[in-house]
Structure formats: C-alpha cells, structure tokens
Short mmCIF file of C-alpha atoms in Angstrom, two decimals:
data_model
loop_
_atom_site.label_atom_id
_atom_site.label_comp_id
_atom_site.label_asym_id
_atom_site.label_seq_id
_atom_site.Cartn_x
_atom_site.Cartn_y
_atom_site.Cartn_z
CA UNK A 1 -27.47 -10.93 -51.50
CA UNK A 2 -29.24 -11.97 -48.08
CA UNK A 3 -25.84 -12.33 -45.77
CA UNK A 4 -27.50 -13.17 -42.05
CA UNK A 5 -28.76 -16.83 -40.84
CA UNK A 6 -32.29 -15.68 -41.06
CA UNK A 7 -32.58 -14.71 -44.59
CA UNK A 8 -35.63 -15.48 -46.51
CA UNK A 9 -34.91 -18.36 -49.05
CA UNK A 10 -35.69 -18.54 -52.45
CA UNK A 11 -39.05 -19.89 -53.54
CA UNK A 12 -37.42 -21.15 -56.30
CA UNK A 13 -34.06 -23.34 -56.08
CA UNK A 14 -32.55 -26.10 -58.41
CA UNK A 15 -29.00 -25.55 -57.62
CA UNK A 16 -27.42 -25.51 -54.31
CA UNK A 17 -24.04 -24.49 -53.17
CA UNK A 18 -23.10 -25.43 -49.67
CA UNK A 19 -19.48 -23.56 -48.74
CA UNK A 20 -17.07 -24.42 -46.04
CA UNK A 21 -14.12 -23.48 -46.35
CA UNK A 22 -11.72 -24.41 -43.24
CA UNK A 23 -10.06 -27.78 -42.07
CA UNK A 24 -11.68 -30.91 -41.78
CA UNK A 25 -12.76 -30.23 -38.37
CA UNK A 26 -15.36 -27.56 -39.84
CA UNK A 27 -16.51 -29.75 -42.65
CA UNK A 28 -17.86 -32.46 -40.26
CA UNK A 29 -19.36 -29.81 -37.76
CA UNK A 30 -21.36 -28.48 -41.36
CA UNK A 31 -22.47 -31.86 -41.93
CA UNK A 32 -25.64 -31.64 -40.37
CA UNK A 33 -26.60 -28.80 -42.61
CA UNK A 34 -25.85 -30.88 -46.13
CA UNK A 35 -28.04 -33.39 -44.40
CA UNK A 36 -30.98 -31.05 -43.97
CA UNK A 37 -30.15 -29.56 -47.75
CA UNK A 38 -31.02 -32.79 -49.19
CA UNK A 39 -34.24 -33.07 -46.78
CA UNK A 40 -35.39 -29.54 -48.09
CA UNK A 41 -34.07 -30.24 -51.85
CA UNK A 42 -34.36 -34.25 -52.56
CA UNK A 43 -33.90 -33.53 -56.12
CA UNK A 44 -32.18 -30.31 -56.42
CA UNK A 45 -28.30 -29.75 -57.28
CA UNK A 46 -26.56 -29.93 -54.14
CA UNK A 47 -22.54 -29.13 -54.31
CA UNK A 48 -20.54 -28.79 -51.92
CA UNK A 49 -17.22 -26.03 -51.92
CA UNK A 50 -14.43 -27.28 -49.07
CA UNK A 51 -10.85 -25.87 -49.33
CA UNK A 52 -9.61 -29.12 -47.46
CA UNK A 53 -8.05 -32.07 -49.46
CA UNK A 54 -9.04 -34.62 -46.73
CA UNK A 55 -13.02 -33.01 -46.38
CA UNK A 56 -13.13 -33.76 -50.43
CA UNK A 57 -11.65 -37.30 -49.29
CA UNK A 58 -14.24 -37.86 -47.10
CA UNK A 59 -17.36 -36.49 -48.56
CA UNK A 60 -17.05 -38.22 -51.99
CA UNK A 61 -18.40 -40.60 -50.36
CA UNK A 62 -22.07 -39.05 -49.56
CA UNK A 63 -24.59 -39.77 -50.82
CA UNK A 64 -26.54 -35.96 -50.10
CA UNK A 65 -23.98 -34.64 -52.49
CA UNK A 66 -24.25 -34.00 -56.52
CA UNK A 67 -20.38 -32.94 -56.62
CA UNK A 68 -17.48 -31.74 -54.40
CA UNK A 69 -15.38 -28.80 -55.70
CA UNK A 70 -11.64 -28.28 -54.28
CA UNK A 71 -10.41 -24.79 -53.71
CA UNK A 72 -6.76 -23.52 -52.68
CA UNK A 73 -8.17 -20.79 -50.30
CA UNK A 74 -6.69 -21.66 -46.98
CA UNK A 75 -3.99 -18.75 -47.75
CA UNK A 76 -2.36 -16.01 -44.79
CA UNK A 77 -2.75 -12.87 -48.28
CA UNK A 78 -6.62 -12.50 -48.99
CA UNK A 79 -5.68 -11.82 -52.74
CA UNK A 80 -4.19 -15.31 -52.83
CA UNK A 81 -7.60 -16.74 -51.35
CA UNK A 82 -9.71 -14.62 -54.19
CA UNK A 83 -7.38 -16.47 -56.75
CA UNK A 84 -7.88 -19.50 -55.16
CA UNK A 85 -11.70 -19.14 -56.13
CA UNK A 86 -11.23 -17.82 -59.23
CA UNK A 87 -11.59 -21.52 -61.06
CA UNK A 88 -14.39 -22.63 -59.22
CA UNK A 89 -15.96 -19.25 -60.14
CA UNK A 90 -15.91 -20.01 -63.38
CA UNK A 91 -16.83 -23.18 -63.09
CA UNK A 92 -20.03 -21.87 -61.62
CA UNK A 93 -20.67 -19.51 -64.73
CA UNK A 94 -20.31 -22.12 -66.87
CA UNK A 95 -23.79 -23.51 -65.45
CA UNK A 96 -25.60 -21.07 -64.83
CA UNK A 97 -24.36 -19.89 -61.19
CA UNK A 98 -26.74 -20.82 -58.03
CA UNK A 99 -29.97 -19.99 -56.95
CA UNK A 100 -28.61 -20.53 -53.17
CA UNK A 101 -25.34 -20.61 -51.49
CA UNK A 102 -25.41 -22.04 -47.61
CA UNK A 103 -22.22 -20.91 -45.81
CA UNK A 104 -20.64 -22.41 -42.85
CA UNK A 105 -19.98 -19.70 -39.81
CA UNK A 106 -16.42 -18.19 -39.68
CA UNK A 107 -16.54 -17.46 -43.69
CA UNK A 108 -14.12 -14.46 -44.55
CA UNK A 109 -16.49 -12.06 -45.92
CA UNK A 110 -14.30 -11.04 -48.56
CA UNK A 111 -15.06 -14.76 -50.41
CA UNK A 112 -18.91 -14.58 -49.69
CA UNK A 113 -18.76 -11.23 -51.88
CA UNK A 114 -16.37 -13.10 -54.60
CA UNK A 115 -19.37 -15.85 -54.69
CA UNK A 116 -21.83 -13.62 -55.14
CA UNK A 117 -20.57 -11.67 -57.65
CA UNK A 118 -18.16 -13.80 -59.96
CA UNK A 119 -19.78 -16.99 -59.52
CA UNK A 120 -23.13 -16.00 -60.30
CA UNK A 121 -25.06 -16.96 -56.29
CA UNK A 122 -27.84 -15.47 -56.05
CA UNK A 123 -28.71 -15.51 -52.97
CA UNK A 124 -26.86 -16.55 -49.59
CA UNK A 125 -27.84 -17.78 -46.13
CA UNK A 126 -24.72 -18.66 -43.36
CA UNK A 127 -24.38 -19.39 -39.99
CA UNK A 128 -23.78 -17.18 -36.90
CA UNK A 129 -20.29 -16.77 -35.32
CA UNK A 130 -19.68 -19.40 -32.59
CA UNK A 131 -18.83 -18.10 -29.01
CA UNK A 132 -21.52 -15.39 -29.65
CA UNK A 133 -24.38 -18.03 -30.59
CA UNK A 134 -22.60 -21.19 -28.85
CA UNK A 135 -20.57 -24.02 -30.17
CA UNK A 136 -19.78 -24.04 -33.40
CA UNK A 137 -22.57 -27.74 -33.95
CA UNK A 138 -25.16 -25.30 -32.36
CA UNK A 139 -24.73 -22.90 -34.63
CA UNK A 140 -24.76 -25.25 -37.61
CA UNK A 141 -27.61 -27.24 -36.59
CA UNK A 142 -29.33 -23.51 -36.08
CA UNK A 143 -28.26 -22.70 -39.81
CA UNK A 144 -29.41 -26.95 -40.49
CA UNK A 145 -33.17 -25.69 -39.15
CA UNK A 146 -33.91 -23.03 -41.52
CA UNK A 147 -33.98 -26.09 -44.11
CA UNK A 148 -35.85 -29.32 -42.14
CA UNK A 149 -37.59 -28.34 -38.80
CA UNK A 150 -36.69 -31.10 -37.17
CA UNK A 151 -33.15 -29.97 -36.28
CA UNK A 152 -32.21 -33.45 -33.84
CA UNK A 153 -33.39 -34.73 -36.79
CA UNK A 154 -30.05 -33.25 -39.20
CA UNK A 155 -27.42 -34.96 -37.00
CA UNK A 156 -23.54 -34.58 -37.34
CA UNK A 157 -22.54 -37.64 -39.47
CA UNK A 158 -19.60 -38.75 -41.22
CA UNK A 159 -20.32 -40.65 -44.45
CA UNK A 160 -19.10 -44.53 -43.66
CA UNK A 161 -18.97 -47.00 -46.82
CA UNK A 162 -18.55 -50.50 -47.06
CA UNK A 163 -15.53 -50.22 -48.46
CA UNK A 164 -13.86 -47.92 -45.82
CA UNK A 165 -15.02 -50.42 -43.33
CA UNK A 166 -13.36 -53.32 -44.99
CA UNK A 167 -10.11 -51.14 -45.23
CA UNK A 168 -10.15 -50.91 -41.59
CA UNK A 169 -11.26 -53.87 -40.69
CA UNK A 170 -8.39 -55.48 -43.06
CA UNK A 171 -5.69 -53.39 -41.64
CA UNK A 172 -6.87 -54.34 -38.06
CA UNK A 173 -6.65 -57.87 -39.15
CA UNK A 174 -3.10 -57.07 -40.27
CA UNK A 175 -1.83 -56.12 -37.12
CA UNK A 176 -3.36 -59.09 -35.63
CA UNK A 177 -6.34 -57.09 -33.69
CA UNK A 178 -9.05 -59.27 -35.71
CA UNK A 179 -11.71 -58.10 -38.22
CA UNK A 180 -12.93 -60.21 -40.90
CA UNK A 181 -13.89 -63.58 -39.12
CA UNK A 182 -12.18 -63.00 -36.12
CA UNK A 183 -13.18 -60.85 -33.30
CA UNK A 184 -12.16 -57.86 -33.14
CA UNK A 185 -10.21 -56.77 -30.52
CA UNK A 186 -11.18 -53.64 -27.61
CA UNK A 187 -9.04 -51.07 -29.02
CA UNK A 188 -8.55 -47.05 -28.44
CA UNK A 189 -7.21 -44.68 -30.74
CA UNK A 190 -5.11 -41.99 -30.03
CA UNK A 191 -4.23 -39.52 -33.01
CA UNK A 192 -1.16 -36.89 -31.42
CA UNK A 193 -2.00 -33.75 -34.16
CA UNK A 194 0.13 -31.27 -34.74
CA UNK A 195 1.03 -28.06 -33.49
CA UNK A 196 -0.38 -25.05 -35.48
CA UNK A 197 0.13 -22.03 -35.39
CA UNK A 198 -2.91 -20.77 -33.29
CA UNK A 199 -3.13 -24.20 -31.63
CA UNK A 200 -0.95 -25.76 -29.56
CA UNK A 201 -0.43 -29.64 -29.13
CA UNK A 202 -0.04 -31.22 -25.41
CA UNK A 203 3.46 -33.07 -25.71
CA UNK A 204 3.74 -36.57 -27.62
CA UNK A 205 5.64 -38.12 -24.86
CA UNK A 206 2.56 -37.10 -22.11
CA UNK A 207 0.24 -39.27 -24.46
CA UNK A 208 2.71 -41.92 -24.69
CA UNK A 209 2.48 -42.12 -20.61
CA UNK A 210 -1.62 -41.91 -21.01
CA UNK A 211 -1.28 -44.57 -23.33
CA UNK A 212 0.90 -46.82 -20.83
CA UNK A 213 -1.17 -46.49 -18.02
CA UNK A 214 -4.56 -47.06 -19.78
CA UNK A 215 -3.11 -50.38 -20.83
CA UNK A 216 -1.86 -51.50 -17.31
CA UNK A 217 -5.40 -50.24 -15.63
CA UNK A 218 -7.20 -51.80 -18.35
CA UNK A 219 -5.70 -55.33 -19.40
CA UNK A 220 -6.46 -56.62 -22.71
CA UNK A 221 -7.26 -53.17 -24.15
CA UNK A 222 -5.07 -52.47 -27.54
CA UNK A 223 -3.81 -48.78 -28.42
CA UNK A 224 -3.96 -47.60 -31.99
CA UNK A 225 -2.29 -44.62 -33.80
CA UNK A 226 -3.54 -42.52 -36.10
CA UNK A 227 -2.84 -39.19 -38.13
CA UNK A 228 -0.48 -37.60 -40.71
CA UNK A 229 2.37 -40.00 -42.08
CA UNK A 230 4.96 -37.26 -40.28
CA UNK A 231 2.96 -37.62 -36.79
CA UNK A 232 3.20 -42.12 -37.42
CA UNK A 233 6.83 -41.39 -37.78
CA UNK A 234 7.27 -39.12 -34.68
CA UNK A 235 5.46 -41.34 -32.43
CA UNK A 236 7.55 -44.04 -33.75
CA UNK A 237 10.73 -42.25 -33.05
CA UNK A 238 9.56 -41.30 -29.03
CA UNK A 239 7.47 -44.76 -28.62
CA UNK A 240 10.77 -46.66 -27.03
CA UNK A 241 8.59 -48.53 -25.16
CA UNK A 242 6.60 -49.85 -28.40
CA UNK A 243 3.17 -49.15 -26.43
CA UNK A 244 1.29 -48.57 -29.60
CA UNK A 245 -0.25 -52.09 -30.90
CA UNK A 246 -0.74 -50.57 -34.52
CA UNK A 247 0.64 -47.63 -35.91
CA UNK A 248 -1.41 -46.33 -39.06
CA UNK A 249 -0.82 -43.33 -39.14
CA UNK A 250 -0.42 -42.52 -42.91
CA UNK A 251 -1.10 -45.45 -43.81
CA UNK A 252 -5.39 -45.14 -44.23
CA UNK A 253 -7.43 -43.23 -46.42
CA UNK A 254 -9.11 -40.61 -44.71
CA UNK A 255 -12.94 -42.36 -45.07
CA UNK A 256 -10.75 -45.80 -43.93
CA UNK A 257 -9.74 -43.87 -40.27
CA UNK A 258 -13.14 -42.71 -39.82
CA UNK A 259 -14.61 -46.23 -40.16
CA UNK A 260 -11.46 -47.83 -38.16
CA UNK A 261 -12.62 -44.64 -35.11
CA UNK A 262 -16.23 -45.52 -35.35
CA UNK A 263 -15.86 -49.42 -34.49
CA UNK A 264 -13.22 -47.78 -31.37
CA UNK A 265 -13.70 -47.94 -27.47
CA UNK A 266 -12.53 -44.47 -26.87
CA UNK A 267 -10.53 -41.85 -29.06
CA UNK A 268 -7.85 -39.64 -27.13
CA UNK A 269 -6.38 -36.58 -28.75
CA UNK A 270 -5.51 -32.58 -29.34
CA UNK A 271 -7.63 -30.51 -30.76
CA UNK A 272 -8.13 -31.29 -34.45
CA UNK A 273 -10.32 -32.72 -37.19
CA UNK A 274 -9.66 -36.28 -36.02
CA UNK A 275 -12.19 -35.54 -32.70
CA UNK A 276 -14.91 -34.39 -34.74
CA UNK A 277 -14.49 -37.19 -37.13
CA UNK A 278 -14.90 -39.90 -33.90
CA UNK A 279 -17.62 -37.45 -32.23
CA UNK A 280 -19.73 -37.16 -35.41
CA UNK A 281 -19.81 -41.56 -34.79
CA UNK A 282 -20.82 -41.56 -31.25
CA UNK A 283 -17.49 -43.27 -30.14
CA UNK A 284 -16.24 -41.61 -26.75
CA UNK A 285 -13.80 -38.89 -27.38
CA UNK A 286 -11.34 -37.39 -24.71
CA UNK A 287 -10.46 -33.81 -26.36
CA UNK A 288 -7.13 -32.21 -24.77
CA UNK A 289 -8.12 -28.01 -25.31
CA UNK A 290 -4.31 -26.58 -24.18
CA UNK A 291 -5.92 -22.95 -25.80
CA UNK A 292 -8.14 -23.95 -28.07
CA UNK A 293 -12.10 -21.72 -27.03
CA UNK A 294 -14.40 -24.37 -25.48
CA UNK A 295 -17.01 -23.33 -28.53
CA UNK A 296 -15.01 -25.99 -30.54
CA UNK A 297 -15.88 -29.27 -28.73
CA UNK A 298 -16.20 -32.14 -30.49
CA UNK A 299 -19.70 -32.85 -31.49
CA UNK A 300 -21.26 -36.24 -29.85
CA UNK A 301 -23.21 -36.89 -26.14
CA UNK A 302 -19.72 -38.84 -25.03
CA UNK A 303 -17.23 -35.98 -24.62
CA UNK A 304 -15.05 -34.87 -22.26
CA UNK A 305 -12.59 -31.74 -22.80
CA UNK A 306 -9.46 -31.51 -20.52
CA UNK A 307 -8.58 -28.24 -20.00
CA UNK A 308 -5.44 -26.51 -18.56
CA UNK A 309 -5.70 -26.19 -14.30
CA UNK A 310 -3.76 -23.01 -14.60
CA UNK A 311 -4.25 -19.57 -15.53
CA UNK A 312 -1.03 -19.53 -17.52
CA UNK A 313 -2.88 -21.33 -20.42
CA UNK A 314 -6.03 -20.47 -19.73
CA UNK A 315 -7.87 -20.68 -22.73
CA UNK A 316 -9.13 -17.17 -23.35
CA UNK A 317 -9.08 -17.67 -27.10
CA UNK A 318 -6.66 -18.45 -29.37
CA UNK A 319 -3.30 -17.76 -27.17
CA UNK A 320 -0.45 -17.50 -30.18
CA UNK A 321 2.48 -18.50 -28.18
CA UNK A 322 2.52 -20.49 -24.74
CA UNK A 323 5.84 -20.84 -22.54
CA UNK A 324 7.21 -24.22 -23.02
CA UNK A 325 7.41 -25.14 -19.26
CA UNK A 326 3.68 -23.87 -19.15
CA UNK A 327 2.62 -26.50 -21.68
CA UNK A 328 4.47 -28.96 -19.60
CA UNK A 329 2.42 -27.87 -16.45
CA UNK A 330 -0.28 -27.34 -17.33
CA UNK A 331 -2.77 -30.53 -17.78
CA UNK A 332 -1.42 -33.82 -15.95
CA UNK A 333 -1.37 -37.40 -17.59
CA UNK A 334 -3.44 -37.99 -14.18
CA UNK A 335 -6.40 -35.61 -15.92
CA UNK A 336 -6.32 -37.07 -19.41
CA UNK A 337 -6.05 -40.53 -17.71
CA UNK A 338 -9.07 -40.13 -15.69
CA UNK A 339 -11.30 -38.67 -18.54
CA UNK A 340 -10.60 -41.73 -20.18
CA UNK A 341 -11.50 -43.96 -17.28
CA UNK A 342 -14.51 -42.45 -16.62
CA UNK A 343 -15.60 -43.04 -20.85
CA UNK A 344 -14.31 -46.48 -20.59
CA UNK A 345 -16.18 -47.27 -17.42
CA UNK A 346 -19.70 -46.01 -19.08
CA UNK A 347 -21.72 -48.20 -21.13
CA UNK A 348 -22.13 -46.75 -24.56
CA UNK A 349 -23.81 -47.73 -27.39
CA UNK A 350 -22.59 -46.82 -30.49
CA UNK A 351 -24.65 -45.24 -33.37
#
C-alpha cells in the first residue's frame, strides 16, 4: 500500500474512496481534491468517508460524489476509532473494496492501515502534513494535482443548491432583511464557535462590542448570527443590547448557512469550520487565531487572521490551556474591528 503524496496511481481504477476524517473545517479544505477526482475519474465510483455529521450534511449535496459514508471515529481511545470503522469496512467488502483510497493530511495512521487491510483498498495516496508543506489548502491542492494538472483549476468549493439558497433567502425574508422579491439587505455574519479543547474561543461579549461598533461606523449594515443551537442561545443570553438583527443559529441546515454566508458582506469569527465554509465562497472572512497555527487559515484571496499582540498567547501550536486574563488581553475589539473595516472598505466580487 503506496502511503506518501507521490505514489504512483493505479492504471486501473473504477472505485474511488476519498477519506477525511476530521471536523468540517477539514472536509471543505479536501474539497478541491474530490473536485479533481471527478476530473481524473468522470465515470468512476467516487465515495467519500467523513467522520463529521455536518460534512455528510453538506456534501450530499455534490454532485462529484457517488455516496457519502458516516463513521464514529472522532474518538480520544484509538481502539474506539478502529470500531468506529469497522461497519464501513464491511461495507467496503461487500463490493469489492477499492482500487484507490485518497486521504486527507493529518490521517491517524493507525486507520489508513485498518483501510487497507479490512476494507479491501488497494492502494492509497494522501496528503503531506501542513506546517511542514504549508497550509493545510496547499497541501490539498498539492495532493488535488496528482489527479488534474491544472491545480487553480480544483478550487475549494462548497456545494450550494437551489434549495439551500431559498432556505436562506426565506429565513432572511423572515427577519425582515429581504430575499425573495425584495432586496436584500447588506448584512455580516458573525458565528461565536466554541471553545475546544485544543482551541480556544476569543470571548462572546468582545464580539458583541465588534458587532456594535461595526454597526455605528457602518449605518445600514445588518449583523447576523450563526452556529450551534447552544452558541444562538448564549449569544442570546449576553446580547442585552439586542445588536444581532437575526439570530439563526440552530435554526439552518448546514448547506442553508453556507448559502445564507455566501450572499454575506463579511463573515467574523474563531477558528472553526464556519470560516472555511465562507472562505471556500469568496465572501471576506475576518478569522480570530487566539492559538490556533497560522497553517489553518481559511481558504479564499479575502482573509485576514487576527492574531494575539502578545507573547503570552503566542500561537506556537496548539497551546492546551491559556490564562483567562491572557485571553482577555490579548487581541483588542480595536484589531478585529479594523480587519473588518479594511474587508468592508474593498471592493469584492463574489464568486
């Protein structure tokens, strides 16, 4: 089983497995390579493995995609992860295995050796490591080349439906921000995330004052949530003020906030699957990195990170635990606000 990016491919392949297992964050930052798949293979099996709920939600609707397979591998035990395989493994028996597996970087290689030998892949091509190789988008698109030569050709996309669009555009028109035959209104989103437990969120109440001041600076501008149901609630509970125009958090289907971020002004967040979502459209994104490694960035020619000013939370990596007043300190609303001037400022046209 060929296990480095280089790897000579099969002469031979009907059946394709494409594998990435992480959040939804890494599914979109893979997307170029299923795009390139389907260039190489137009009539070919292509299926796709994700271990995140909300990356099945979003590519069902794809059209470079034969089927989407669900597995329960996002586990802290490795044994629990090899269980979580064990279904799709045999799922994969069942038909005969696959003549090629294409994994995204950052697989444990622990489940690449579970693939190869109890669900019948033959052979196996994945991406390098980002940091070592760049961002993780470079070293997807890298991985995305071996398969169409043209690698600007395999962009980052996020699969956007009719019907998602008229889900946003309906629940825009709800909250009186226009859609259907009205205009629709200049709007940002701002999605809080959560805290993790290798990534830490900048506080709720510090986008709260981001959100306030973009609004005063820039009149007629509207200010949309989005995210989990338990992040809608907790903005709720600390947005006295009631700055938010719409909260819908919760409330969309996962393809429905991707079209409602591609039709936005500007997206402001943390670190999380949200920014790659509105950087795979082209929208603007302001990305706040408290320690999350630069080799994450959001994918798209419109992005601007905001980093920590002091050493305290420098991001050398993952940092596990940062002092409270640190994370208080450490990026101003003056830093995030001006990132966000600067994107609304710029003319941008949208993909």
């Amino acid at each position: 089983m060929n296990q480095i990016a280089g790897a000579k491919i099969p002469s031979v392949v009907r059946r394709v497995l494409a594998v990435t297992i992480g959040g939804l964050g890494d599914a979109v930052l893979f997307s170029p390579v299923i795009k390139a798949l389907r260039y190489k293979y137009p009539r070919e099996t292509i299926d796709l493995l994700v271990a995140s709920s909300i990356a099945e939600e979003l590519y069902s609707q794809s059209e470079y995609l034969n089927k989407i397979f669900l597995v329960r591998t996002l586990k802290k035990r490795a044994i629990l992860n090899v269980i979580g395989l064990l279904p799709f493994c045999i799922e994969s028996i069942k038909v005969g295995g696959y003549d090629l597996a294409v994994l995204a970087t950052g697989l444990n290689p622990g489940l690449r050796y579970v693939l190869q030998y109890l669900a019948n892949v033959h052979a196996s091509v994945f991406a390098p490591l980002p940091g070592v190789m760049g961002t993780d988008i470079e070293c997807n698109l890298q991985l995305a080349s071996m398969f169409k030569q043209d690698a600007s050709m395999a962009e980052v996309f996020v699969p956007l439906s009719k019907e998602s669009l008229d889900e946003a555009l309906g629940i825009l028109k709800e909250h009186g921000l226009g859609g259907a035959d009205s205009p629709l209104a200049d709007y940002i989103v701002i999605y809080p995330s959560r805290d993790l437990p290798r990534r830490v969120r900048w506080p709720l109440s510090k986008l709260i004052e981001v959100a306030e001041d973009l609004k005063e600076k820039h009149r007629g501008i509207k200010v949309v949530i989005v995210g989990s149901e338990a992040e809608g609630l907790e903005w709720a509970r600390e947005d006295t003020k009631r700055i938010a125009d719409a909260n819908l958090a919760g409330i969309l289907t996962i393809p429905g906030v991707a079209a409602l971020i591609s039709r936005a002004r500007l997206v402001v967040g943390n670190d999380g699957g949200l920014m790659h979502i509105a950087g795979a459209t082209g929208v603007p994104v302001v990305a706040i990195f408290l320690n999350t490694p630069k080799s994450y960035r959001p994918p798209g020619k419109h992005v601007r990170l905001v980093t920590p000013a002091l050493d305290c939370c420098s991001p050398r990596g993952y940092v596990p635990h940062l002092a409270a007043d640190c994370i208080d300190k450490c990026i101003a609303v003056s830093q995030v606000v001006n990132a966000c001037a600067d994107l609304l400022n710029e003319s941008v046209e949208h993909k």
